[in-house]
Amino acid sequence: MFLKKGKNISGVTAFKLYDTFGFPIDLTRLIAKERGLTIDEQGFDEAMLEQKTRSRAASEVSTEDWTVLIPGNVETFVGYDQLENEVKITRIRKIDSKKDGVLYQIVLDATPFYPEGGGQVGDRGVLTSANEIIEIIDTKKENNLILHFTKQLPENVSGGFVAKVNQELRDHSQSNHTATHLLHQALRSILGTHVEQKGSLVSPNYLRFDFSHFTKVTDAELQQVEDFVNARIQEQLPLIERRNIPFQQAIQEGAMALFGEKYGDSVRAIKFGESMELCGGTHVKNTGEIWQFKIKSEGAVAAGIRRIEAITNQGVKDYYKSQEQVLHELSELLKNPQDTIKAVISLQEDNAKLSKQIEALTKDKVKNLTAELVPQLQNVNGVQFLAKLVDIDANSVKDLAYEIGNTAKNIFLVFATADADKPMLTCYISKELVAEKNLNAGNVVRELGKYIQGGGGGQPFFATAGGKNIAGITEALNHAVEFVN
């Protein structure tokens, strides 16, 4: 597992375990200690610093000072209650990003736009006046200011505007966000209360949920989780929202706080049925709005951390639509049968029968070739030698080689095939030649493989090499005899 010099794990290796495979440095230290190894801590720190430097350089942004249009802290968020609001611009600034080019950040006095946070992506929408429409491409929060990103500034920044959130994107995001709460509840109910949320991403298109669990979630468990969430959706649980509730009171009432998150004295609690979490994101008014929940994948992202990706609402509708299209195309290919499943089973049975027939014919062909090629064996220095291009598939060459090998001793075979325009060399050497003359099939195919621009290997008595130059087959076969001369 570890690359090491003596008893020291290099800092580069420790950093790769952390950066690529998600191994925390503390866990690497623990495993290393158990094996009597140490870690190059300085090398790890240097590798970490190099990555941070590269990351900063790639995302370098130059930011101008704020132009304040309305002084004082007058900014508020009204997006929990409305998606459209009359607003004034309080401040603006220009940013120049290597990644995105020139953008502008606009702060509004009473914005309905939800800023990225709690895993939920920021709202998008428009800022309109009597004369123009400015597109809001993203919303983030910085130093308690909600920043609206645009590619241009309004002509009259001091005028009045209407800020309007893209309702479709918001609806899909909050549908996925509420689903993460129900998913968290489902995982703790089915897998155990050791499950804790370790991260999430909530976008209009899908949701991603990371959680603590030390084994793969089985298909049966995933189905139980999916059924649990859909049952809560079918119950049409209403949103119970508690704003500005004291933190300790919320905890005492059963609200879940995420480990590592920082909370103020007053918090916002979101409750759907038995699910209650501290959350600042936007949510559906009723779980019925989610329509349906569908898990797309589950896998590991780090030691003891699993990830589920899922879809809801329109995402599920699009998924079912695509599946229906696949079924329709399959039915078309099967001549529109009344029972598609029965037609597929019939095809599988026919395919199995044909495979058996082909297998039988191939065996006959191998036997016929064996009878044809055995008389062509040449005695070269006491070795029964043959190098030849054969017209069978690569999988049958092994059977052919062993069939001929069983006819006599001191056999040395090199066969070439060009199945599907892909050259392949196969070498068979009797075990007595391997032992007595130190011949090695792996070495043979590695050398001859150069002529077909490829390579390979295997055991001393049997090896193969693939390549991409069919024209080199003849030269490879001509040079094969050199190994027994």
Coordinates of C-alpha atoms in Angstrom, one line a residue, residues 295-480:
I295 CA -31.3 6.9 -5.9
K296 CA -28.9 6.9 -8.9
S297 CA -25.7 5.7 -7.2
E298 CA -24.0 4.8 -4.0
G299 CA -20.2 4.5 -3.3
A300 CA -17.2 5.3 -1.2
V301 CA -15.5 8.7 -1.3
A302 CA -13.1 8.3 1.7
A303 CA -12.4 6.0 4.5
G304 CA -15.7 5.5 6.4
I305 CA -17.5 8.0 4.2
R306 CA -20.2 6.9 1.7
R307 CA -22.0 9.0 -1.0
I308 CA -25.5 8.8 -2.4
E309 CA -26.5 10.7 -5.5
A310 CA -30.2 10.9 -6.2
I311 CA -32.9 12.8 -8.1
T312 CA -36.4 14.1 -7.3
N313 CA -39.3 15.8 -9.1
Q314 CA -38.5 16.7 -12.7
G315 CA -35.2 14.8 -12.5
V316 CA -37.2 11.6 -11.8
K317 CA -39.7 12.4 -14.6
D318 CA -36.9 12.9 -17.0
Y319 CA -35.3 9.7 -15.9
Y320 CA -38.5 7.7 -16.4
K321 CA -39.0 9.3 -19.7
S322 CA -35.5 8.3 -20.9
Q323 CA -36.1 4.7 -19.6
E324 CA -39.4 4.7 -21.5
Q325 CA -37.6 5.8 -24.7
V326 CA -35.1 2.9 -24.2
L327 CA -37.9 0.5 -23.8
H328 CA -39.6 1.9 -26.9
E329 CA -36.5 1.6 -29.0
L330 CA -36.0 -2.0 -27.7
S331 CA -39.5 -2.8 -28.7
E332 CA -38.9 -1.4 -32.2
L333 CA -35.8 -3.6 -32.5
L334 CA -37.8 -6.6 -31.4
K335 CA -40.5 -5.8 -34.0
N336 CA -42.9 -4.4 -31.4
P337 CA -43.7 -7.6 -29.5
Q338 CA -46.6 -7.7 -27.1
D339 CA -44.3 -8.9 -24.4
T340 CA -40.8 -7.3 -24.5
I341 CA -39.4 -9.3 -21.6
K342 CA -40.6 -12.6 -23.2
A343 CA -38.9 -11.6 -26.5
V344 CA -35.6 -10.7 -24.7
I345 CA -35.7 -14.1 -22.9
S346 CA -36.3 -15.8 -26.2
L347 CA -33.3 -14.0 -27.7
Q348 CA -31.1 -15.0 -24.8
E349 CA -32.2 -18.7 -25.2
D350 CA -31.5 -18.5 -29.0
N351 CA -28.1 -16.9 -28.3
A352 CA -27.2 -19.6 -25.8
K353 CA -28.1 -22.3 -28.4
L354 CA -26.1 -20.6 -31.1
S355 CA -23.1 -20.2 -28.7
K356 CA -23.1 -23.9 -28.0
Q357 CA -23.2 -24.6 -31.7
I358 CA -20.4 -22.2 -32.4
E359 CA -18.4 -23.8 -29.5
A360 CA -18.9 -27.2 -31.0
L361 CA -17.9 -26.1 -34.5
T362 CA -14.8 -24.3 -33.0
K363 CA -13.7 -27.5 -31.2
D364 CA -14.1 -29.4 -34.5
K365 CA -12.1 -26.7 -36.3
V366 CA -9.3 -26.9 -33.7
K367 CA -9.2 -30.7 -34.0
N368 CA -9.0 -30.5 -37.8
L369 CA -6.3 -27.8 -37.6
T370 CA -4.4 -30.0 -35.1
A371 CA -4.4 -32.9 -37.6
E372 CA -3.3 -30.5 -40.4
L373 CA -0.5 -28.8 -38.4
V374 CA 1.2 -31.7 -36.5
P375 CA 2.8 -33.0 -39.8
Q376 CA 4.2 -29.5 -40.4
L377 CA 6.3 -29.5 -37.2
Q378 CA 10.0 -29.1 -38.0
N379 CA 12.8 -30.6 -36.1
V380 CA 15.2 -27.8 -35.2
N381 CA 18.0 -28.8 -32.9
G382 CA 15.9 -31.5 -31.3
V383 CA 12.9 -29.1 -30.9
Q384 CA 9.6 -29.7 -32.7
F385 CA 9.1 -26.2 -34.0
L386 CA 6.2 -24.4 -35.8
A387 CA 5.5 -20.7 -36.4
K388 CA 2.3 -20.0 -38.4
L389 CA -0.6 -17.6 -39.0
V390 CA -3.8 -19.5 -38.2
D391 CA -7.4 -18.6 -39.2
I392 CA -9.2 -18.9 -35.8
D393 CA -10.2 -16.5 -33.1
A394 CA -7.6 -15.6 -30.4
N395 CA -9.5 -17.5 -27.7
S396 CA -9.3 -20.8 -29.7
V397 CA -5.5 -20.5 -30.2
K398 CA -4.9 -21.7 -26.7
D399 CA -6.9 -24.8 -27.3
L400 CA -5.0 -25.4 -30.5
A401 CA -1.6 -25.0 -28.9
Y402 CA -2.5 -27.4 -26.1
E403 CA -4.0 -29.9 -28.5
I404 CA -0.7 -30.0 -30.5
G405 CA 1.4 -29.9 -27.3
N406 CA -0.3 -33.1 -26.2
T407 CA 0.8 -35.0 -29.3
A408 CA 4.5 -35.1 -28.6
K409 CA 7.4 -33.8 -26.4
N410 CA 9.8 -30.8 -27.1
I411 CA 7.1 -28.7 -28.8
F412 CA 7.8 -25.0 -29.5
L413 CA 4.9 -23.2 -31.1
V414 CA 4.3 -19.6 -32.2
F415 CA 0.9 -18.8 -33.6
A416 CA -0.3 -15.5 -35.0
T417 CA -4.0 -14.4 -35.4
A418 CA -5.5 -11.2 -36.9
D419 CA -9.0 -11.4 -35.4
A420 CA -10.9 -8.1 -36.0
D421 CA -7.7 -6.5 -37.4
K422 CA -5.9 -6.9 -34.1
P423 CA -2.7 -8.9 -34.4
M424 CA -1.9 -11.3 -31.6
L425 CA 1.0 -13.7 -31.0
T426 CA 0.7 -16.9 -28.9
C427 CA 3.7 -19.0 -27.7
Y428 CA 3.5 -22.5 -26.3
I429 CA 6.6 -24.3 -25.1
S430 CA 6.6 -27.9 -23.7
K431 CA 7.5 -27.9 -20.0
E432 CA 10.5 -30.1 -20.5
L433 CA 12.0 -27.4 -22.8
V434 CA 11.3 -24.8 -20.2
A435 CA 13.2 -26.9 -17.6
E436 CA 16.0 -28.3 -19.8
K437 CA 16.7 -25.5 -22.2
N438 CA 15.6 -22.5 -20.1
L439 CA 13.2 -21.3 -22.8
N440 CA 10.5 -18.8 -21.6
A441 CA 7.3 -18.1 -23.6
G442 CA 6.9 -14.8 -21.9
N443 CA 10.3 -13.6 -23.1
V444 CA 9.5 -14.9 -26.6
V445 CA 6.3 -12.9 -27.0
R446 CA 7.8 -9.8 -25.5
E447 CA 10.5 -9.8 -28.2
L448 CA 8.4 -10.9 -31.1
G449 CA 5.6 -8.4 -29.9
K450 CA 7.9 -5.6 -31.0
Y451 CA 7.2 -6.5 -34.7
I452 CA 3.5 -6.0 -34.3
Q453 CA 4.0 -2.8 -32.2
G454 CA 2.8 -4.4 -29.0
G455 CA 3.7 -6.6 -26.1
G456 CA 2.5 -9.0 -23.5
G457 CA 3.6 -11.8 -21.2
G458 CA 2.5 -14.9 -19.3
Q459 CA 3.9 -18.1 -17.9
P460 CA 7.2 -19.7 -19.1
F461 CA 5.2 -22.4 -21.0
F462 CA 2.4 -20.2 -22.4
A463 CA 2.2 -16.5 -23.1
T464 CA 0.5 -14.0 -25.5
A465 CA 1.1 -10.6 -26.9
G466 CA -1.2 -8.2 -28.6
G467 CA -0.4 -5.3 -30.9
K468 CA -1.6 -3.0 -33.6
N469 CA 0.6 -3.6 -36.6
I470 CA -0.8 -6.5 -38.7
A471 CA 1.9 -6.0 -41.3
G472 CA 4.5 -7.1 -38.7
I473 CA 3.1 -10.6 -38.3
T474 CA 5.2 -12.2 -41.1
E475 CA 8.4 -10.7 -39.7
A476 CA 7.5 -11.9 -36.2
L477 CA 7.0 -15.4 -37.4
N478 CA 10.2 -15.4 -39.4
H479 CA 12.2 -14.4 -36.3
A480 CA 10.6 -17.0 -34.0

